[in-house]
PDB file of C-alpha atoms in Angstrom:
ATOM      1  CA  MET A   1     -22.481 -11.818 -70.387  1.00 96.00           C
ATOM      2  CA  ILE A   2     -21.619 -14.077 -73.389  1.00 98.00           C
ATOM      3  CA  ARG A   3     -22.673 -12.406 -76.671  1.00 98.00           C
ATOM      4  CA  THR A   4     -20.806 -14.611 -79.201  1.00 98.00           C
ATOM      5  CA  THR A   5     -23.277 -16.508 -81.343  1.00 98.00           C
ATOM      6  CA  THR A   6     -23.082 -19.441 -83.772  1.00 98.00           C
ATOM      7  CA  ASP A   7     -25.571 -21.403 -85.926  1.00 98.00           C
ATOM      8  CA  ARG A   8     -24.185 -24.707 -84.438  1.00 98.00           C
ATOM      9  CA  LEU A   9     -22.174 -25.123 -81.209  1.00 98.00           C
ATOM     10  CA  VAL A  10     -18.910 -27.016 -81.747  1.00 97.00           C
ATOM     11  CA  ALA A  11     -19.172 -29.873 -79.190  1.00 97.00           C
ATOM     12  CA  PRO A  12     -16.136 -31.329 -77.570  1.00 97.00           C
ATOM     13  CA  SER A  13     -15.083 -34.666 -79.110  1.00 96.00           C
ATOM     14  CA  ALA A  14     -15.233 -37.928 -77.256  1.00 95.00           C
ATOM     15  CA  GLU A  15     -11.467 -37.607 -76.625  1.00 96.00           C
ATOM     16  CA  ASP A  16     -11.952 -34.079 -75.168  1.00 96.00           C
ATOM     17  CA  ARG A  17     -14.754 -35.416 -72.844  1.00 95.00           C
ATOM     18  CA  ALA A  18     -12.405 -38.253 -71.773  1.00 95.00           C
ATOM     19  CA  GLY A  19      -9.701 -35.724 -70.994  1.00 96.00           C
ATOM     20  CA  ILE A  20     -12.129 -33.559 -69.000  1.00 96.00           C
ATOM     21  CA  ALA A  21     -12.953 -36.645 -66.867  1.00 93.00           C
ATOM     22  CA  THR A  22      -9.315 -36.946 -65.808  1.00 94.00           C
ATOM     23  CA  LEU A  23      -8.874 -33.318 -64.684  1.00 96.00           C
ATOM     24  CA  GLU A  24      -8.091 -32.483 -61.202  1.00 95.00           C
ATOM     25  CA  ARG A  25     -11.505 -31.859 -59.365  1.00 94.00           C
ATOM     26  CA  THR A  26     -11.008 -28.264 -58.456  1.00 95.00           C
ATOM     27  CA  VAL A  27     -12.647 -25.084 -59.474  1.00 95.00           C
ATOM     28  CA  ALA A  28      -9.395 -23.752 -61.019  1.00 96.00           C
ATOM     29  CA  ALA A  29      -9.046 -26.796 -63.308  1.00 96.00           C
ATOM     30  CA  HIS A  30     -12.708 -26.748 -64.236  1.00 96.00           C
ATOM     31  CA  ASP A  31     -12.713 -23.008 -65.155  1.00 96.00           C
ATOM     32  CA  ALA A  32      -9.546 -23.163 -67.194  1.00 97.00           C
ATOM     33  CA  ARG A  33     -10.797 -26.048 -69.347  1.00 97.00           C
ATOM     34  CA  MET A  34     -14.283 -24.468 -69.712  1.00 96.00           C
ATOM     35  CA  ALA A  35     -12.745 -21.269 -70.950  1.00 96.00           C
ATOM     36  CA  GLU A  36     -11.137 -23.133 -73.798  1.00 97.00           C
ATOM     37  CA  LEU A  37     -14.218 -24.772 -75.077  1.00 97.00           C
ATOM     38  CA  PRO A  38     -16.366 -23.046 -77.823  1.00 97.00           C
ATOM     39  CA  SER A  39     -19.537 -24.729 -76.762  1.00 97.00           C
ATOM     40  CA  MET A  40     -19.368 -23.112 -73.374  1.00 97.00           C
ATOM     41  CA  ASN A  41     -18.744 -19.736 -74.613  1.00 97.00           C
ATOM     42  CA  ALA A  42     -21.334 -18.976 -77.218  1.00 98.00           C
ATOM     43  CA  VAL A  43     -25.144 -19.042 -77.948  1.00 98.00           C
ATOM     44  CA  GLU A  44     -26.570 -21.137 -80.729  1.00 98.00           C
ATOM     45  CA  THR A  45     -29.095 -19.437 -82.834  1.00 98.00           C
ATOM     46  CA  GLY A  46     -31.389 -21.452 -85.034  1.00 98.00           C
ATOM     47  CA  GLY A  47     -34.801 -22.322 -86.210  1.00 98.00           C
ATOM     48  CA  ARG A  48     -37.183 -20.020 -88.131  1.00 97.00           C
ATOM     49  CA  ALA A  49     -39.551 -17.394 -86.745  1.00 98.00           C
ATOM     50  CA  GLU A  50     -42.703 -17.866 -88.722  1.00 94.00           C
ATOM     51  CA  ARG A  51     -44.476 -14.726 -87.564  1.00 97.00           C
ATOM     52  CA  ALA A  52     -43.496 -11.127 -88.534  1.00 97.00           C
ATOM     53  CA  GLU A  53     -42.460  -8.721 -85.803  1.00 97.00           C
ATOM     54  CA  PRO A  54     -43.597  -6.717 -83.856  1.00 98.00           C
ATOM     55  CA  LEU A  55     -45.600  -9.169 -81.700  1.00 98.00           C
ATOM     56  CA  PRO A  56     -48.896  -7.687 -80.650  1.00 98.00           C
ATOM     57  CA  PHE A  57     -50.459  -8.013 -77.146  1.00 98.00           C
ATOM     58  CA  PRO A  58     -51.739 -10.114 -75.677  1.00 98.00           C
ATOM     59  CA  PHE A  59     -49.516 -13.303 -76.126  1.00 98.00           C
ATOM     60  CA  THR A  60     -48.836 -16.357 -74.088  1.00 98.00           C
ATOM     61  CA  VAL A  61     -45.503 -17.472 -72.697  1.00 98.00           C
ATOM     62  CA  ALA A  62     -44.845 -21.100 -71.556  1.00 98.00           C
ATOM     63  CA  ALA A  63     -41.981 -22.241 -69.278  1.00 98.00           C
ATOM     64  CA  TRP A  64     -41.229 -25.959 -69.092  1.00 98.00           C
ATOM     65  CA  ASN A  65     -38.403 -28.055 -67.505  1.00 98.00           C
ATOM     66  CA  LEU A  66     -38.538 -30.903 -69.971  1.00 98.00           C
ATOM     67  CA  GLU A  67     -36.391 -33.318 -68.066  1.00 98.00           C
ATOM     68  CA  ARG A  68     -33.716 -34.082 -70.879  1.00 98.00           C
ATOM     69  CA  CYS A  69     -36.764 -33.940 -73.385  1.00 98.00           C
ATOM     70  CA  LEU A  70     -37.246 -37.729 -74.089  1.00 98.00           C
ATOM     71  CA  PHE A  71     -40.080 -36.975 -76.677  1.00 97.00           C
ATOM     72  CA  PRO A  72     -39.411 -33.900 -78.608  1.00 98.00           C
ATOM     73  CA  LEU A  73     -42.369 -34.144 -81.005  1.00 97.00           C
ATOM     74  CA  ARG A  74     -45.023 -35.041 -78.367  1.00 97.00           C
ATOM     75  CA  SER A  75     -43.490 -32.171 -76.256  1.00 98.00           C
ATOM     76  CA  ALA A  76     -43.913 -29.803 -79.087  1.00 98.00           C
ATOM     77  CA  GLU A  77     -47.495 -30.862 -79.692  1.00 97.00           C
ATOM     78  CA  HIS A  78     -48.216 -30.254 -75.862  1.00 97.00           C
ATOM     79  CA  LEU A  79     -46.538 -26.764 -76.120  1.00 98.00           C
ATOM     80  CA  GLY A  80     -48.510 -25.983 -79.370  1.00 98.00           C
ATOM     81  CA  ALA A  81     -51.814 -26.708 -77.548  1.00 97.00           C
ATOM     82  CA  THR A  82     -51.191 -23.748 -75.292  1.00 98.00           C
ATOM     83  CA  GLY A  83     -50.818 -21.303 -78.224  1.00 98.00           C
ATOM     84  CA  ALA A  84     -47.676 -19.918 -76.708  1.00 98.00           C
ATOM     85  CA  GLU A  85     -45.709 -17.452 -78.842  1.00 98.00           C
ATOM     86  CA  ILE A  86     -42.666 -17.573 -76.532  1.00 98.00           C
ATOM     87  CA  VAL A  87     -41.282 -20.753 -74.898  1.00 98.00           C
ATOM     88  CA  LEU A  88     -38.725 -21.022 -72.103  1.00 98.00           C
ATOM     89  CA  LEU A  89     -37.196 -24.492 -71.846  1.00 98.00           C
ATOM     90  CA  SER A  90     -34.679 -26.148 -69.543  1.00 98.00           C
ATOM     91  CA  GLU A  91     -32.913 -29.508 -69.382  1.00 98.00           C
ATOM     92  CA  MET A  92     -32.661 -29.812 -73.144  1.00 98.00           C
ATOM     93  CA  ASP A  93     -30.129 -32.361 -74.565  1.00 98.00           C
ATOM     94  CA  ASP A  94     -28.109 -32.167 -77.621  1.00 98.00           C
ATOM     95  CA  GLY A  95     -26.347 -35.325 -78.647  1.00 98.00           C
ATOM     96  CA  MET A  96     -27.072 -37.617 -75.583  1.00 98.00           C
ATOM     97  CA  ALA A  97     -27.650 -41.333 -75.834  1.00 98.00           C
ATOM     98  CA  ARG A  98     -30.672 -41.135 -73.355  1.00 98.00           C
ATOM     99  CA  THR A  99     -32.465 -38.925 -75.984  1.00 98.00           C
ATOM    100  CA  ARG A 100     -31.439 -40.813 -79.020  1.00 98.00           C
ATOM    101  CA  GLN A 101     -28.631 -38.261 -79.925  1.00 98.00           C
ATOM    102  CA  ALA A 102     -31.222 -35.660 -80.804  1.00 98.00           C
ATOM    103  CA  HIS A 103     -30.842 -31.904 -80.734  1.00 98.00           C
ATOM    104  CA  THR A 104     -34.013 -31.703 -78.793  1.00 98.00           C
ATOM    105  CA  THR A 105     -34.382 -27.897 -78.908  1.00 98.00           C
ATOM    106  CA  ALA A 106     -33.972 -27.822 -82.599  1.00 98.00           C
ATOM    107  CA  ASP A 107     -36.532 -30.552 -83.096  1.00 98.00           C
ATOM    108  CA  VAL A 108     -39.056 -28.771 -80.887  1.00 98.00           C
ATOM    109  CA  ALA A 109     -38.451 -25.418 -82.535  1.00 98.00           C
ATOM    110  CA  GLU A 110     -38.955 -26.905 -86.098  1.00 98.00           C
ATOM    111  CA  GLU A 111     -42.122 -28.535 -85.043  1.00 98.00           C
ATOM    112  CA  LEU A 112     -43.565 -25.285 -83.567  1.00 98.00           C
ATOM    113  CA  GLY A 113     -42.092 -22.929 -86.453  1.00 97.00           C
ATOM    114  CA  MET A 114     -40.137 -21.007 -83.970  1.00 98.00           C
ATOM    115  CA  ALA A 115     -36.633 -19.419 -83.765  1.00 98.00           C
ATOM    116  CA  TYR A 116     -34.545 -20.474 -80.902  1.00 98.00           C
ATOM    117  CA  LEU A 117     -31.509 -19.672 -78.726  1.00 98.00           C
ATOM    118  CA  TYR A 118     -29.671 -22.377 -76.979  1.00 98.00           C
ATOM    119  CA  GLY A 119     -26.982 -22.183 -74.343  1.00 98.00           C
ATOM    120  CA  VAL A 120     -25.057 -25.066 -72.676  1.00 98.00           C
ATOM    121  CA  GLU A 121     -25.225 -25.558 -68.836  1.00 97.00           C
ATOM    122  CA  PHE A 122     -23.224 -28.709 -68.819  1.00 97.00           C
ATOM    123  CA  ILE A 123     -20.887 -30.966 -70.821  1.00 97.00           C
ATOM    124  CA  GLU A 124     -22.077 -34.497 -69.670  1.00 96.00           C
ATOM    125  CA  LEU A 125     -19.290 -36.813 -68.901  1.00 95.00           C
ATOM    126  CA  GLY A 126     -21.421 -39.906 -68.690  1.00 94.00           C
ATOM    127  CA  LEU A 127     -24.717 -41.363 -69.777  1.00 94.00           C
ATOM    128  CA  GLY A 128     -26.744 -39.949 -66.947  1.00 93.00           C
ATOM    129  CA  SER A 129     -28.435 -41.546 -63.982  1.00 92.00           C
ATOM    130  CA  ASP A 130     -29.435 -45.219 -63.577  1.00 92.00           C
ATOM    131  CA  THR A 131     -32.956 -44.563 -64.774  1.00 94.00           C
ATOM    132  CA  GLU A 132     -31.784 -42.372 -67.722  1.00 96.00           C
ATOM    133  CA  ARG A 133     -29.441 -45.246 -68.869  1.00 95.00           C
ATOM    134  CA  GLU A 134     -32.484 -47.405 -69.393  1.00 95.00           C
ATOM    135  CA  PHE A 135     -33.408 -45.116 -72.489  1.00 96.00           C
ATOM    136  CA  CYS A 136     -29.900 -45.487 -74.059  1.00 96.00           C
ATOM    137  CA  LYS A 137     -29.493 -47.526 -77.103  1.00 95.00           C
ATOM    138  CA  ASP A 138     -25.952 -46.262 -77.589  1.00 97.00           C
ATOM    139  CA  ASP A 139     -23.159 -46.604 -75.025  1.00 96.00           C
ATOM    140  CA  PHE A 140     -21.787 -43.072 -75.912  1.00 96.00           C
ATOM    141  CA  ASN A 141     -22.881 -39.544 -76.247  1.00 97.00           C
ATOM    142  CA  ARG A 142     -22.326 -38.050 -79.762  1.00 97.00           C
ATOM    143  CA  ARG A 143     -22.106 -34.463 -78.343  1.00 98.00           C
ATOM    144  CA  GLY A 144     -22.805 -34.620 -74.581  1.00 97.00           C
ATOM    145  CA  LEU A 145     -24.479 -31.206 -74.279  1.00 98.00           C
ATOM    146  CA  HIS A 146     -27.286 -30.205 -71.903  1.00 98.00           C
ATOM    147  CA  GLY A 147     -28.735 -26.685 -71.511  1.00 98.00           C
ATOM    148  CA  ASN A 148     -31.457 -24.175 -71.669  1.00 98.00           C
ATOM    149  CA  ALA A 149     -33.379 -22.608 -74.637  1.00 98.00           C
ATOM    150  CA  LEU A 150     -35.589 -19.705 -75.577  1.00 98.00           C
ATOM    151  CA  LEU A 151     -38.059 -20.060 -78.480  1.00 98.00           C
ATOM    152  CA  SER A 152     -40.084 -17.545 -80.263  1.00 98.00           C
ATOM    153  CA  THR A 153     -42.526 -17.133 -83.177  1.00 98.00           C
ATOM    154  CA  VAL A 154     -41.000 -13.768 -83.942  1.00 98.00           C
ATOM    155  CA  PRO A 155     -37.298 -13.009 -84.498  1.00 98.00           C
ATOM    156  CA  LEU A 156     -34.913 -12.957 -81.498  1.00 98.00           C
ATOM    157  CA  HIS A 157     -32.425 -10.222 -81.079  1.00 98.00           C
ATOM    158  CA  GLU A 158     -29.550  -9.489 -78.859  1.00 98.00           C
ATOM    159  CA  PRO A 159     -28.821 -13.094 -77.762  1.00 98.00           C
ATOM    160  CA  PHE A 160     -26.946 -13.617 -74.536  1.00 98.00           C
ATOM    161  CA  LEU A 161     -25.752 -16.253 -72.161  1.00 98.00           C
ATOM    162  CA  LEU A 162     -25.051 -15.742 -68.523  1.00 98.00           C
ATOM    163  CA  ARG A 163     -23.123 -18.349 -66.419  1.00 96.00           C
ATOM    164  CA  LEU A 164     -24.509 -18.124 -62.922  1.00 96.00           C
ATOM    165  CA  GLU A 165     -22.521 -17.989 -59.760  1.00 90.00           C
ATOM    166  CA  GLY A 166     -21.702 -21.302 -58.475  1.00 91.00           C
ATOM    167  CA  GLU A 167     -19.169 -23.628 -56.859  1.00 90.00           C
ATOM    168  CA  ARG A 168     -19.034 -26.310 -59.795  1.00 94.00           C
ATOM    169  CA  LEU A 169     -20.910 -28.823 -57.578  1.00 91.00           C
ATOM    170  CA  TRP A 170     -21.403 -31.275 -60.459  1.00 92.00           C
ATOM    171  CA  PHE A 171     -17.675 -31.351 -61.171  1.00 94.00           C
ATOM    172  CA  THR A 172     -15.896 -31.080 -57.825  1.00 92.00           C
ATOM    173  CA  GLY A 173     -18.411 -33.233 -55.730  1.00 86.00           C
ATOM    174  CA  GLU A 174     -19.183 -36.835 -55.455  1.00 84.00           C
ATOM    175  CA  VAL A 175     -22.182 -37.063 -57.884  1.00 86.00           C
ATOM    176  CA  ASP A 176     -23.795 -39.656 -60.049  1.00 82.00           C
ATOM    177  CA  GLN A 177     -23.864 -37.392 -63.083  1.00 88.00           C
ATOM    178  CA  PRO A 178     -20.429 -35.862 -63.442  1.00 92.00           C
ATOM    179  CA  ARG A 179     -20.389 -32.636 -65.512  1.00 95.00           C
ATOM    180  CA  LEU A 180     -18.406 -29.705 -66.646  1.00 96.00           C
ATOM    181  CA  GLY A 181     -20.233 -26.523 -66.325  1.00 96.00           C
ATOM    182  CA  GLU A 182     -22.602 -24.437 -64.252  1.00 95.00           C
ATOM    183  CA  ARG A 183     -26.111 -23.283 -64.308  1.00 97.00           C
ATOM    184  CA  VAL A 184     -27.035 -20.644 -66.944  1.00 98.00           C
ATOM    185  CA  ALA A 185     -29.580 -18.121 -68.097  1.00 98.00           C
ATOM    186  CA  VAL A 186     -30.076 -17.759 -71.921  1.00 98.00           C
ATOM    187  CA  GLY A 187     -31.882 -14.854 -73.334  1.00 98.00           C
ATOM    188  CA  GLY A 188     -32.641 -12.282 -75.986  1.00 98.00           C
ATOM    189  CA  THR A 189     -35.091  -9.606 -76.977  1.00 98.00           C
ATOM    190  CA  ILE A 190     -38.226  -9.481 -79.188  1.00 98.00           C
ATOM    191  CA  ASN A 191     -39.892  -6.509 -80.694  1.00 98.00           C
ATOM    192  CA  THR A 192     -43.478  -6.149 -79.384  1.00 98.00           C
ATOM    193  CA  GLU A 193     -45.960  -3.534 -80.546  1.00 98.00           C
ATOM    194  CA  ALA A 194     -45.004  -1.428 -77.569  1.00 97.00           C
ATOM    195  CA  GLY A 195     -41.234  -1.862 -77.878  1.00 97.00           C
ATOM    196  CA  PRO A 196     -38.461  -4.339 -76.998  1.00 98.00           C
ATOM    197  CA  LEU A 197     -38.918  -6.947 -74.324  1.00 98.00           C
ATOM    198  CA  VAL A 198     -36.180  -8.854 -72.690  1.00 98.00           C
ATOM    199  CA  LEU A 199     -36.825 -12.619 -72.210  1.00 99.00           C
ATOM    200  CA  VAL A 200     -34.781 -14.982 -70.105  1.00 98.00           C
ATOM    201  CA  SER A 201     -34.951 -18.754 -69.755  1.00 98.00           C
ATOM    202  CA  THR A 202     -33.017 -19.885 -66.593  1.00 98.00           C
ATOM    203  CA  HIS A 203     -32.557 -23.027 -64.409  1.00 98.00           C
ATOM    204  CA  LEU A 204     -31.195 -22.391 -60.790  1.00 97.00           C
ATOM    205  CA  GLU A 205     -29.175 -24.961 -58.997  1.00 95.00           C
ATOM    206  CA  SER A 206     -31.102 -27.892 -57.406  1.00 92.00           C
ATOM    207  CA  ALA A 207     -28.307 -29.456 -55.301  1.00 87.00           C
ATOM    208  CA  THR A 208     -27.734 -26.631 -52.962  1.00 90.00           C
ATOM    209  CA  THR A 209     -29.256 -24.051 -50.490  1.00 92.00           C
ATOM    210  CA  ALA A 210     -31.699 -21.192 -50.893  1.00 94.00           C
ATOM    211  CA  ALA A 211     -28.901 -18.734 -50.245  1.00 95.00           C
ATOM    212  CA  TYR A 212     -26.973 -20.145 -53.351  1.00 94.00           C
ATOM    213  CA  ARG A 213     -30.013 -19.698 -55.467  1.00 97.00           C
ATOM    214  CA  GLU A 214     -30.512 -16.247 -54.095  1.00 97.00           C
ATOM    215  CA  ARG A 215     -27.105 -15.243 -55.177  1.00 97.00           C
ATOM    216  CA  GLN A 216     -27.715 -16.637 -58.724  1.00 97.00           C
ATOM    217  CA  MET A 217     -30.821 -14.587 -59.113  1.00 98.00           C
ATOM    218  CA  VAL A 218     -29.219 -11.436 -57.960  1.00 98.00           C
ATOM    219  CA  GLY A 219     -26.511 -12.086 -60.541  1.00 98.00           C
ATOM    220  CA  ILE A 220     -29.068 -12.425 -63.288  1.00 98.00           C
ATOM    221  CA  ILE A 221     -30.738  -9.175 -62.382  1.00 98.00           C
ATOM    222  CA  ASP A 222     -27.486  -7.279 -61.986  1.00 98.00           C
ATOM    223  CA  ALA A 223     -26.486  -8.430 -65.423  1.00 98.00           C
ATOM    224  CA  LEU A 224     -29.849  -7.502 -67.031  1.00 98.00           C
ATOM    225  CA  ASP A 225     -29.782  -4.064 -65.374  1.00 98.00           C
ATOM    226  CA  ALA A 226     -26.385  -3.372 -66.737  1.00 98.00           C
ATOM    227  CA  ALA A 227     -27.110  -4.580 -70.299  1.00 98.00           C
ATOM    228  CA  PHE A 228     -30.711  -3.572 -70.699  1.00 98.00           C
ATOM    229  CA  PRO A 229     -31.532  -0.580 -68.444  1.00 98.00           C
ATOM    230  CA  GLY A 230     -35.170   0.353 -68.183  1.00 96.00           C
ATOM    231  CA  ARG A 231     -36.472  -2.370 -70.455  1.00 98.00           C
ATOM    232  CA  PRO A 232     -39.305  -4.532 -69.334  1.00 98.00           C
ATOM    233  CA  VAL A 233     -38.205  -8.110 -68.572  1.00 98.00           C
ATOM    234  CA  LEU A 234     -39.677 -11.577 -68.110  1.00 98.00           C
ATOM    235  CA  ILE A 235     -37.566 -14.248 -66.423  1.00 99.00           C
ATOM    236  CA  GLY A 236     -38.900 -17.803 -66.377  1.00 98.00           C
ATOM    237  CA  GLY A 237     -38.041 -21.338 -65.690  1.00 98.00           C
ATOM    238  CA  ASP A 238     -37.177 -23.944 -63.057  1.00 98.00           C
ATOM    239  CA  LEU A 239     -35.977 -21.892 -60.051  1.00 98.00           C
ATOM    240  CA  ASN A 240     -35.648 -24.997 -57.955  1.00 97.00           C
ATOM    241  CA  THR A 241     -37.392 -23.182 -55.022  1.00 97.00           C
ATOM    242  CA  GLY A 242     -37.630 -25.451 -51.969  1.00 92.00           C
ATOM    243  CA  ASN A 243     -34.968 -27.880 -53.069  1.00 89.00           C
ATOM    244  CA  HIS A 244     -32.981 -28.719 -49.818  1.00 84.00           C
ATOM    245  CA  THR A 245     -35.336 -26.716 -47.703  1.00 81.00           C
ATOM    246  CA  GLY A 246     -37.859 -29.346 -47.247  1.00 85.00           C
ATOM    247  CA  GLY A 247     -39.965 -28.149 -50.087  1.00 89.00           C
ATOM    248  CA  ASP A 248     -40.635 -24.673 -48.535  1.00 94.00           C
ATOM    249  CA  PHE A 249     -40.455 -22.405 -51.517  1.00 96.00           C
ATOM    250  CA  GLU A 250     -41.278 -19.342 -49.267  1.00 95.00           C
ATOM    251  CA  ALA A 251     -37.942 -19.875 -47.558  1.00 94.00           C
ATOM    252  CA  GLU A 252     -36.191 -18.660 -50.729  1.00 96.00           C
ATOM    253  CA  GLY A 253     -34.661 -15.261 -50.366  1.00 97.00           C
ATOM    254  CA  LEU A 254     -34.552 -14.892 -54.310  1.00 98.00           C
ATOM    255  CA  PHE A 255     -38.177 -13.773 -54.265  1.00 98.00           C
ATOM    256  CA  ALA A 256     -37.541 -10.883 -51.904  1.00 98.00           C
ATOM    257  CA  ARG A 257     -34.381  -9.879 -53.707  1.00 98.00           C
ATOM    258  CA  ALA A 258     -36.274  -9.879 -56.977  1.00 98.00           C
ATOM    259  CA  ALA A 259     -39.164  -7.751 -55.434  1.00 98.00           C
ATOM    260  CA  GLU A 260     -36.716  -5.186 -54.167  1.00 98.00           C
ATOM    261  CA  ARG A 261     -35.514  -4.813 -57.786  1.00 98.00           C
ATOM    262  CA  GLY A 262     -39.123  -4.282 -59.039  1.00 98.00           C
ATOM    263  CA  PHE A 263     -40.035  -7.950 -60.095  1.00 98.00           C
ATOM    264  CA  THR A 264     -43.389  -9.516 -59.439  1.00 98.00           C
ATOM    265  CA  ARG A 265     -43.735 -13.309 -58.884  1.00 98.00           C
ATOM    266  CA  HIS A 266     -46.171 -15.515 -60.944  1.00 98.00           C
ATOM    267  CA  GLY A 267     -46.596 -19.116 -60.211  1.00 97.00           C
ATOM    268  CA  GLY A 268     -50.269 -19.935 -60.370  1.00 97.00           C
ATOM    269  CA  PRO A 269     -52.006 -21.136 -57.171  1.00 96.00           C
ATOM    270  CA  LEU A 270     -49.604 -21.409 -54.314  1.00 96.00           C
ATOM    271  CA  ASP A 271     -50.929 -24.715 -53.131  1.00 95.00           C
ATOM    272  CA  VAL A 272     -50.510 -26.366 -56.579  1.00 97.00           C
ATOM    273  CA  MET A 273     -47.124 -27.959 -56.994  1.00 96.00           C
ATOM    274  CA  THR A 274     -45.358 -28.173 -60.348  1.00 97.00           C
ATOM    275  CA  THR A 275     -43.473 -31.558 -60.051  1.00 96.00           C
ATOM    276  CA  ARG A 276     -44.833 -35.053 -60.684  1.00 95.00           C
ATOM    277  CA  PRO A 277     -43.513 -38.642 -60.948  1.00 95.00           C
ATOM    278  CA  SER A 278     -42.108 -39.327 -64.553  1.00 96.00           C
ATOM    279  CA  LEU A 279     -40.433 -42.027 -66.545  1.00 96.00           C
ATOM    280  CA  ILE A 280     -37.007 -40.813 -65.179  1.00 95.00           C
ATOM    281  CA  THR A 281     -37.991 -39.405 -61.880  1.00 94.00           C
ATOM    282  CA  ARG A 282     -40.083 -42.098 -60.024  1.00 90.00           C
ATOM    283  CA  TRP A 283     -40.713 -40.751 -56.641  1.00 81.00           C
ATOM    284  CA  PRO A 284     -44.373 -40.384 -56.094  1.00 71.00           C
ATOM    285  CA  ASP A 285     -43.978 -38.477 -52.807  1.00 77.00           C
ATOM    286  CA  ARG A 286     -41.811 -35.754 -54.211  1.00 79.00           C
ATOM    287  CA  ALA A 287     -44.038 -32.862 -54.929  1.00 91.00           C
ATOM    288  CA  MET A 288     -42.474 -29.317 -55.030  1.00 95.00           C
ATOM    289  CA  LYS A 289     -43.274 -25.894 -56.413  1.00 97.00           C
ATOM    290  CA  LEU A 290     -40.229 -25.110 -58.514  1.00 98.00           C
ATOM    291  CA  ASP A 291     -41.364 -23.216 -61.655  1.00 98.00           C
ATOM    292  CA  TRP A 292     -42.074 -19.434 -61.851  1.00 98.00           C
ATOM    293  CA  PHE A 293     -42.097 -16.293 -63.919  1.00 98.00           C
ATOM    294  CA  LEU A 294     -40.632 -13.035 -62.549  1.00 98.00           C
ATOM    295  CA  SER A 295     -41.826 -10.000 -64.538  1.00 98.00           C
ATOM    296  CA  ARG A 296     -40.934  -6.296 -64.414  1.00 98.00           C
ATOM    297  CA  GLY A 297     -42.630  -3.604 -66.390  1.00 98.00           C
ATOM    298  CA  LEU A 298     -45.242  -6.046 -67.677  1.00 98.00           C
ATOM    299  CA  ALA A 299     -49.016  -6.634 -67.204  1.00 98.00           C
ATOM    300  CA  VAL A 300     -49.257 -10.354 -66.574  1.00 98.00           C
ATOM    301  CA  SER A 301     -52.428 -12.362 -66.202  1.00 97.00           C
ATOM    302  CA  GLY A 302     -53.951 -15.898 -66.642  1.00 97.00           C
ATOM    303  CA  VAL A 303     -51.141 -17.776 -65.015  1.00 98.00           C
ATOM    304  CA  GLU A 304     -51.755 -21.605 -65.288  1.00 98.00           C
ATOM    305  CA  ILE A 305     -50.087 -24.794 -64.433  1.00 98.00           C
ATOM    306  CA  VAL A 306     -50.589 -27.201 -67.346  1.00 98.00           C
ATOM    307  CA  SER A 307     -50.198 -30.984 -66.655  1.00 97.00           C
ATOM    308  CA  SER A 308     -47.220 -32.625 -68.566  1.00 97.00           C
ATOM    309  CA  LEU A 309     -49.300 -35.819 -69.010  1.00 97.00           C
ATOM    310  CA  SER A 310     -49.795 -36.592 -72.730  1.00 94.00           C
ATOM    311  CA  PRO A 311     -53.181 -37.396 -74.052  1.00 92.00           C
ATOM    312  CA  THR A 312     -52.378 -41.090 -73.499  1.00 93.00           C
ATOM    313  CA  GLY A 313     -51.489 -40.340 -69.842  1.00 94.00           C
ATOM    314  CA  LYS A 314     -47.617 -40.703 -70.397  1.00 94.00           C
ATOM    315  CA  PRO A 315     -45.567 -38.155 -68.355  1.00 97.00           C
ATOM    316  CA  LEU A 316     -43.539 -36.053 -70.740  1.00 98.00           C
ATOM    317  CA  SER A 317     -41.400 -34.620 -67.787  1.00 98.00           C
ATOM    318  CA  ASP A 318     -41.148 -34.640 -64.057  1.00 97.00           C
ATOM    319  CA  HIS A 319     -42.344 -30.934 -64.208  1.00 97.00           C
ATOM    320  CA  ASP A 320     -45.626 -29.480 -65.246  1.00 98.00           C
ATOM    321  CA  MET A 321     -45.612 -26.562 -67.580  1.00 98.00           C
ATOM    322  CA  ILE A 322     -46.494 -23.014 -66.460  1.00 98.00           C
ATOM    323  CA  THR A 323     -48.040 -20.487 -68.746  1.00 98.00           C
ATOM    324  CA  CYS A 324     -48.954 -16.807 -68.542  1.00 98.00           C
ATOM    325  CA  ARG A 325     -50.504 -14.140 -70.675  1.00 98.00           C
ATOM    326  CA  ILE A 326     -48.703 -10.901 -71.279  1.00 98.00           C
ATOM    327  CA  ASP A 327     -51.291  -8.202 -71.835  1.00 98.00           C
ATOM    328  CA  GLY A 328     -49.050  -5.198 -72.344  1.00 98.00           C
ATOM    329  CA  LEU A 329     -46.563  -3.067 -70.572  1.00 96.00           C
ATOM    330  CA  ALA A 330     -47.197  -1.980 -66.972  1.00 94.00           C
TER     331      ALA A 330
END
């Protein structure tokens, strides 16, 4: 569990990224270089919590894979309409040409009046997929960072980053988006009127099997139990359930492993999927249920799936948002 914090991650230079691209495509070479990079070994803390702690019940939590976050301000408006006090985000760019070199997490947090934690999944070694390149005005990435975030209207405490078990698929394999890094969970605690609550924003691996994601979820829970024994926990985000299993999210062992550890699954109606065609992902027949909350020690209700279409009908992401209400401790 990475506990080092900074108010701005030090991104690798263009020369550093060019050097990474020439490394031998092995796990050993990958991990040795990643260990040297400050951006991969710290949590960025920023923004400003506009509400005083402790947070009273009930409150709303939103989780949303923002697919790079092409539209930070419109996405913030969409989130604001839910009244969410806690926001879990994945696929957030920092200094990528496809998102106009913006620090998308900081922009969303500022618009919402929230504090944030940001952790890097990947250092991107290119401009992205073919469709993402259509959004690039520059032919370079200023910082090349991509990751997950946790936002809150009340102060965030005990920030941490977990690098999840994996095989460095985006570095060692034949991929169209070469990257250094691995999937992560970023989290922290807030003070509620009933005591501290652990919040975790995660994004499990898409390009792999259910067994791989099961190991990643077990790793998250093991780390949480070691660091925060006995505390209530909410995990949320894009769990990529059903990817490479024909869309069958019930084939994912991660749900059973989480239940064995006392977690309850929340995803809204089981027959309602959470993906949609978007400006980047243009496959109209690709519908899957990927996005979930897992809670332990909490009373959760009112789970909803919120369309990611803007008021003008423009898709803000290839994922719909999920929200839930936390009514208190269970």
